[in-house]
């Protein structure tokens, strides 16, 4: 921080005579003083102009020191949502669990007594009866409770429906009531590419609006999809990507499935 000031003092000619100054030059030599203490630098310079009888005093003050940037993790509450609809075969479920394990491991090494990251796991797909395998559980000092909860995820999907709307409504209830006020909030939404067989009630603006309510809580939604697009047309792929884009934080303001969804995030389409 630097503060500089310029102050002019107007002196009558009598002042010059009082000092016994002979006007041999237009200005006097600069008179300066410098003071530095405890990182604070102060400088003062005074110059007198004999012709105009104006004295100019320049004051300068600034702070010198070392700027420290302290980077510290904030605690995070992460809801991991697991698609257990029957379109999730054993290969897809194995990949999903591997991704979950990697994510949990990365958070575990960053969890401390002061900064505790918490995980909750919610299987979804059925139209009712959704319950968590574990409520928000700290990864400090151990991830074992969360790992034990993961072991209860089925090896392949069993639900006969894929109710995104029911799942997101349950997620909203959890995120609005169980998250810590000082924690970052995340929803990790695992699913597959079977959009054609998604229950019609899920493919509506109302579903997107539920997701927006979660985002309005300050939470970020990440949609992670296991996709092969086997046997699906380009239009089907585009519909699925548009839907997940609207649900995710790629498009924070999405309230429906309008045609401009692609402009608000990143969509990837495999060629036909």
GROMACS .gro file of C-alpha atoms in nm:
model
  272
    1UNK     CA    1   0.000   0.000   0.000
    2UNK     CA    2   0.143   0.339  -0.092
    3UNK     CA    3   0.007   0.680   0.010
    4UNK     CA    4   0.164   0.989  -0.141
    5UNK     CA    5   0.078   1.349  -0.070
    6UNK     CA    6   0.182   1.686  -0.204
    7UNK     CA    7   0.139   1.992   0.016
    8UNK     CA    8   0.215   2.350  -0.093
    9UNK     CA    9   0.283   2.621   0.163
   10UNK     CA   10   0.252   2.985   0.057
   11UNK     CA   11   0.498   3.209   0.245
   12UNK     CA   12   0.511   3.587   0.253
   13UNK     CA   13   0.842   3.756   0.150
   14UNK     CA   14   0.907   3.851   0.511
   15UNK     CA   15   0.968   3.486   0.588
   16UNK     CA   16   1.257   3.476   0.344
   17UNK     CA   17   1.416   3.779   0.507
   18UNK     CA   18   1.372   3.625   0.849
   19UNK     CA   19   1.575   3.324   0.737
   20UNK     CA   20   1.845   3.552   0.592
   21UNK     CA   21   1.824   3.378   0.254
   22UNK     CA   22   1.995   3.545  -0.040
   23UNK     CA   23   1.805   3.468  -0.363
   24UNK     CA   24   2.096   3.335  -0.562
   25UNK     CA   25   1.889   3.047  -0.712
   26UNK     CA   26   1.524   2.989  -0.798
   27UNK     CA   27   1.482   2.703  -0.549
   28UNK     CA   28   1.655   2.582  -0.240
   29UNK     CA   29   1.831   2.246  -0.223
   30UNK     CA   30   1.587   1.968  -0.135
   31UNK     CA   31   1.571   1.885   0.231
   32UNK     CA   32   1.483   1.519   0.288
   33UNK     CA   33   1.428   1.278   0.574
   34UNK     CA   34   1.362   0.902   0.558
   35UNK     CA   35   1.233   0.677   0.835
   36UNK     CA   36   1.183   0.298   0.819
   37UNK     CA   37   1.051   0.096   1.113
   38UNK     CA   38   0.853  -0.228   1.146
   39UNK     CA   39   0.803  -0.252   0.770
   40UNK     CA   40   0.664   0.102   0.737
   41UNK     CA   41   0.859   0.341   0.513
   42UNK     CA   42   0.809   0.718   0.553
   43UNK     CA   43   0.976   0.986   0.342
   44UNK     CA   44   0.951   1.367   0.351
   45UNK     CA   45   1.107   1.612   0.105
   46UNK     CA   46   1.085   1.995   0.126
   47UNK     CA   47   1.179   2.245  -0.147
   48UNK     CA   48   1.137   2.625  -0.134
   49UNK     CA   49   1.095   2.838  -0.447
   50UNK     CA   50   1.245   3.184  -0.392
   51UNK     CA   51   1.072   3.346  -0.688
   52UNK     CA   52   0.716   3.241  -0.604
   53UNK     CA   53   0.775   3.216  -0.231
   54UNK     CA   54   0.614   2.873  -0.233
   55UNK     CA   55   0.743   2.584  -0.029
   56UNK     CA   56   0.659   2.233  -0.153
   57UNK     CA   57   0.660   1.940   0.088
   58UNK     CA   58   0.618   1.586  -0.050
   59UNK     CA   59   0.513   1.313   0.193
   60UNK     CA   60   0.529   0.944   0.101
   61UNK     CA   61   0.435   0.640   0.309
   62UNK     CA   62   0.418   0.274   0.214
   63UNK     CA   63   0.443  -0.068   0.371
   64UNK     CA   64   0.708  -0.319   0.280
   65UNK     CA   65   0.684  -0.684   0.374
   66UNK     CA   66   0.616  -1.038   0.260
   67UNK     CA   67   0.275  -1.134   0.127
   68UNK     CA   68   0.168  -1.479   0.241
   69UNK     CA   69  -0.093  -1.684   0.056
   70UNK     CA   70  -0.240  -1.957   0.272
   71UNK     CA   71  -0.425  -2.236   0.088
   72UNK     CA   72  -0.645  -2.462   0.294
   73UNK     CA   73  -0.909  -2.717   0.205
   74UNK     CA   74  -1.268  -2.646   0.302
   75UNK     CA   75  -1.475  -2.934   0.437
   76UNK     CA   76  -1.697  -3.100   0.179
   77UNK     CA   77  -2.024  -3.293   0.200
   78UNK     CA   78  -2.055  -3.520  -0.103
   79UNK     CA   79  -2.368  -3.715  -0.196
   80UNK     CA   80  -2.284  -4.001  -0.433
   81UNK     CA   81  -2.592  -4.118  -0.625
   82UNK     CA   82  -2.573  -4.467  -0.774
   83UNK     CA   83  -2.800  -4.573  -1.062
   84UNK     CA   84  -2.924  -4.927  -0.984
   85UNK     CA   85  -3.178  -4.952  -1.268
   86UNK     CA   86  -3.171  -5.283  -1.453
   87UNK     CA   87  -2.998  -5.125  -1.753
   88UNK     CA   88  -2.682  -5.113  -1.538
   89UNK     CA   89  -2.516  -5.446  -1.615
   90UNK     CA   90  -2.228  -5.599  -1.419
   91UNK     CA   91  -1.958  -5.433  -1.633
   92UNK     CA   92  -2.114  -5.090  -1.591
   93UNK     CA   93  -2.157  -5.136  -1.219
   94UNK     CA   94  -1.795  -5.249  -1.183
   95UNK     CA   95  -1.673  -4.935  -1.360
   96UNK     CA   96  -1.902  -4.721  -1.145
   97UNK     CA   97  -1.766  -4.873  -0.823
   98UNK     CA   98  -1.409  -4.825  -0.944
   99UNK     CA   99  -1.479  -4.457  -1.011
  100UNK     CA  100  -1.635  -4.420  -0.666
  101UNK     CA  101  -1.337  -4.584  -0.498
  102UNK     CA  102  -1.091  -4.354  -0.673
  103UNK     CA  103  -1.293  -4.051  -0.572
  104UNK     CA  104  -1.324  -4.163  -0.210
  105UNK     CA  105  -0.950  -4.237  -0.193
  106UNK     CA  106  -0.865  -3.889  -0.322
  107UNK     CA  107  -1.085  -3.729  -0.055
  108UNK     CA  108  -0.961  -3.956   0.223
  109UNK     CA  109  -0.598  -3.843   0.190
  110UNK     CA  110  -0.715  -3.481   0.221
  111UNK     CA  111  -0.931  -3.538   0.527
  112UNK     CA  112  -0.794  -3.423   0.861
  113UNK     CA  113  -0.924  -3.366   1.210
  114UNK     CA  114  -0.975  -2.999   1.123
  115UNK     CA  115  -1.105  -3.048   0.769
  116UNK     CA  116  -1.331  -3.351   0.756
  117UNK     CA  117  -1.480  -3.453   0.423
  118UNK     CA  118  -1.801  -3.655   0.443
  119UNK     CA  119  -1.966  -3.902   0.203
  120UNK     CA  120  -2.325  -4.017   0.174
  121UNK     CA  121  -2.432  -4.291  -0.072
  122UNK     CA  122  -2.780  -4.303  -0.226
  123UNK     CA  123  -2.882  -4.584  -0.466
  124UNK     CA  124  -3.156  -4.466  -0.700
  125UNK     CA  125  -3.382  -4.589  -0.979
  126UNK     CA  126  -3.698  -4.715  -0.807
  127UNK     CA  127  -4.004  -4.493  -0.790
  128UNK     CA  128  -4.020  -4.508  -0.410
  129UNK     CA  129  -3.844  -4.622  -0.097
  130UNK     CA  130  -3.507  -4.459  -0.160
  131UNK     CA  131  -3.275  -4.483   0.141
  132UNK     CA  132  -2.907  -4.406   0.181
  133UNK     CA  133  -2.652  -4.681   0.239
  134UNK     CA  134  -2.482  -4.436   0.471
  135UNK     CA  135  -2.569  -4.085   0.578
  136UNK     CA  136  -2.293  -3.823   0.561
  137UNK     CA  137  -1.995  -4.002   0.716
  138UNK     CA  138  -1.651  -3.855   0.779
  139UNK     CA  139  -1.352  -4.004   0.597
  140UNK     CA  140  -1.136  -3.912   0.897
  141UNK     CA  141  -0.969  -4.100   1.055
  142UNK     CA  142  -1.081  -4.384   0.829
  143UNK     CA  143  -1.289  -4.446   0.519
  144UNK     CA  144  -1.392  -4.793   0.636
  145UNK     CA  145  -1.754  -4.708   0.721
  146UNK     CA  146  -1.804  -4.567   0.371
  147UNK     CA  147  -1.631  -4.868   0.213
  148UNK     CA  148  -1.861  -5.100   0.407
  149UNK     CA  149  -2.161  -4.909   0.275
  150UNK     CA  150  -2.031  -4.940  -0.082
  151UNK     CA  151  -2.012  -5.317  -0.043
  152UNK     CA  152  -2.393  -5.321  -0.027
  153UNK     CA  153  -2.428  -5.176  -0.377
  154UNK     CA  154  -2.555  -5.462  -0.598
  155UNK     CA  155  -2.323  -5.612  -0.857
  156UNK     CA  156  -2.574  -5.518  -1.127
  157UNK     CA  157  -2.887  -5.307  -1.147
  158UNK     CA  158  -3.213  -5.452  -1.021
  159UNK     CA  159  -3.466  -5.168  -1.031
  160UNK     CA  160  -3.728  -5.191  -1.305
  161UNK     CA  161  -3.757  -4.813  -1.340
  162UNK     CA  162  -3.520  -4.519  -1.385
  163UNK     CA  163  -3.680  -4.234  -1.194
  164UNK     CA  164  -3.450  -3.933  -1.219
  165UNK     CA  165  -3.725  -3.715  -1.072
  166UNK     CA  166  -3.766  -3.927  -0.758
  167UNK     CA  167  -3.389  -3.953  -0.716
  168UNK     CA  168  -3.329  -3.580  -0.741
  169UNK     CA  169  -3.619  -3.503  -0.504
  170UNK     CA  170  -3.457  -3.733  -0.246
  171UNK     CA  171  -3.121  -3.566  -0.310
  172UNK     CA  172  -3.276  -3.226  -0.244
  173UNK     CA  173  -3.418  -3.345   0.087
  174UNK     CA  174  -3.076  -3.474   0.193
  175UNK     CA  175  -2.876  -3.173   0.079
  176UNK     CA  176  -3.117  -2.922   0.232
  177UNK     CA  177  -3.127  -3.086   0.575
  178UNK     CA  178  -2.805  -3.280   0.637
  179UNK     CA  179  -2.522  -3.065   0.502
  180UNK     CA  180  -2.301  -2.857   0.730
  181UNK     CA  181  -2.334  -2.483   0.691
  182UNK     CA  182  -1.956  -2.437   0.648
  183UNK     CA  183  -1.911  -2.723   0.401
  184UNK     CA  184  -1.888  -2.723   0.024
  185UNK     CA  185  -2.177  -2.922  -0.121
  186UNK     CA  186  -2.150  -3.170  -0.408
  187UNK     CA  187  -2.379  -3.423  -0.575
  188UNK     CA  188  -2.207  -3.688  -0.789
  189UNK     CA  189  -2.475  -3.838  -1.013
  190UNK     CA  190  -2.378  -4.176  -1.164
  191UNK     CA  191  -2.591  -4.319  -1.443
  192UNK     CA  192  -2.573  -4.495  -1.780
  193UNK     CA  193  -2.671  -4.406  -2.135
  194UNK     CA  194  -3.013  -4.572  -2.147
  195UNK     CA  195  -3.226  -4.263  -2.196
  196UNK     CA  196  -3.481  -4.424  -2.427
  197UNK     CA  197  -3.607  -4.651  -2.149
  198UNK     CA  198  -3.606  -4.383  -1.879
  199UNK     CA  199  -3.947  -4.356  -1.715
  200UNK     CA  200  -4.134  -4.080  -1.906
  201UNK     CA  201  -4.217  -3.890  -1.587
  202UNK     CA  202  -3.845  -3.833  -1.540
  203UNK     CA  203  -3.786  -3.670  -1.877
  204UNK     CA  204  -3.965  -3.347  -1.795
  205UNK     CA  205  -3.899  -2.986  -1.705
  206UNK     CA  206  -4.007  -3.068  -1.348
  207UNK     CA  207  -3.705  -3.296  -1.307
  208UNK     CA  208  -3.471  -3.021  -1.423
  209UNK     CA  209  -3.639  -2.779  -1.184
  210UNK     CA  210  -3.572  -3.014  -0.891
  211UNK     CA  211  -3.206  -3.017  -0.992
  212UNK     CA  212  -3.209  -2.638  -0.998
  213UNK     CA  213  -3.340  -2.634  -0.641
  214UNK     CA  214  -3.035  -2.839  -0.540
  215UNK     CA  215  -2.805  -2.598  -0.724
  216UNK     CA  216  -2.978  -2.305  -0.557
  217UNK     CA  217  -2.868  -2.450  -0.221
  218UNK     CA  218  -2.513  -2.376  -0.333
  219UNK     CA  219  -2.443  -2.735  -0.434
  220UNK     CA  220  -2.263  -2.841  -0.750
  221UNK     CA  221  -2.402  -3.137  -0.947
  222UNK     CA  222  -2.169  -3.353  -1.156
  223UNK     CA  223  -2.326  -3.608  -1.388
  224UNK     CA  224  -2.099  -3.904  -1.461
  225UNK     CA  225  -2.231  -4.135  -1.728
  226UNK     CA  226  -2.116  -4.476  -1.841
  227UNK     CA  227  -2.190  -4.451  -2.213
  228UNK     CA  228  -2.157  -4.688  -2.505
  229UNK     CA  229  -2.456  -4.561  -2.706
  230UNK     CA  230  -2.481  -4.907  -2.857
  231UNK     CA  231  -2.770  -4.918  -3.101
  232UNK     CA  232  -2.883  -4.563  -3.023
  233UNK     CA  233  -2.940  -4.295  -3.282
  234UNK     CA  234  -2.764  -3.961  -3.281
  235UNK     CA  235  -3.087  -3.790  -3.175
  236UNK     CA  236  -3.121  -4.022  -2.874
  237UNK     CA  237  -2.764  -3.949  -2.771
  238UNK     CA  238  -2.826  -3.580  -2.805
  239UNK     CA  239  -3.141  -3.598  -2.592
  240UNK     CA  240  -2.956  -3.780  -2.315
  241UNK     CA  241  -2.664  -3.540  -2.317
  242UNK     CA  242  -2.900  -3.244  -2.319
  243UNK     CA  243  -3.092  -3.387  -2.025
  244UNK     CA  244  -2.780  -3.454  -1.814
  245UNK     CA  245  -2.640  -3.115  -1.907
  246UNK     CA  246  -2.954  -2.945  -1.779
  247UNK     CA  247  -2.944  -3.144  -1.456
  248UNK     CA  248  -2.575  -3.076  -1.395
  249UNK     CA  249  -2.404  -2.755  -1.292
  250UNK     CA  250  -2.291  -2.709  -1.653
  251UNK     CA  251  -2.617  -2.519  -1.683
  252UNK     CA  252  -2.694  -2.364  -1.340
  253UNK     CA  253  -3.005  -2.178  -1.457
  254UNK     CA  254  -3.173  -2.462  -1.647
  255UNK     CA  255  -3.544  -2.498  -1.572
  256UNK     CA  256  -3.656  -2.705  -1.870
  257UNK     CA  257  -3.533  -2.909  -2.166
  258UNK     CA  258  -3.528  -2.623  -2.415
  259UNK     CA  259  -3.328  -2.640  -2.734
  260UNK     CA  260  -3.059  -2.398  -2.612
  261UNK     CA  261  -2.921  -2.640  -2.352
  262UNK     CA  262  -2.616  -2.717  -2.564
  263UNK     CA  263  -2.506  -2.353  -2.543
  264UNK     CA  264  -2.461  -2.375  -2.166
  265UNK     CA  265  -2.220  -2.664  -2.124
  266UNK     CA  266  -2.017  -2.935  -2.286
  267UNK     CA  267  -2.187  -3.212  -2.479
  268UNK     CA  268  -1.998  -3.496  -2.644
  269UNK     CA  269  -2.157  -3.706  -2.916
  270UNK     CA  270  -2.011  -4.019  -3.067
  271UNK     CA  271  -2.038  -4.037  -3.447
  272UNK     CA  272  -2.300  -4.266  -3.596
   0.00000   0.00000   0.00000
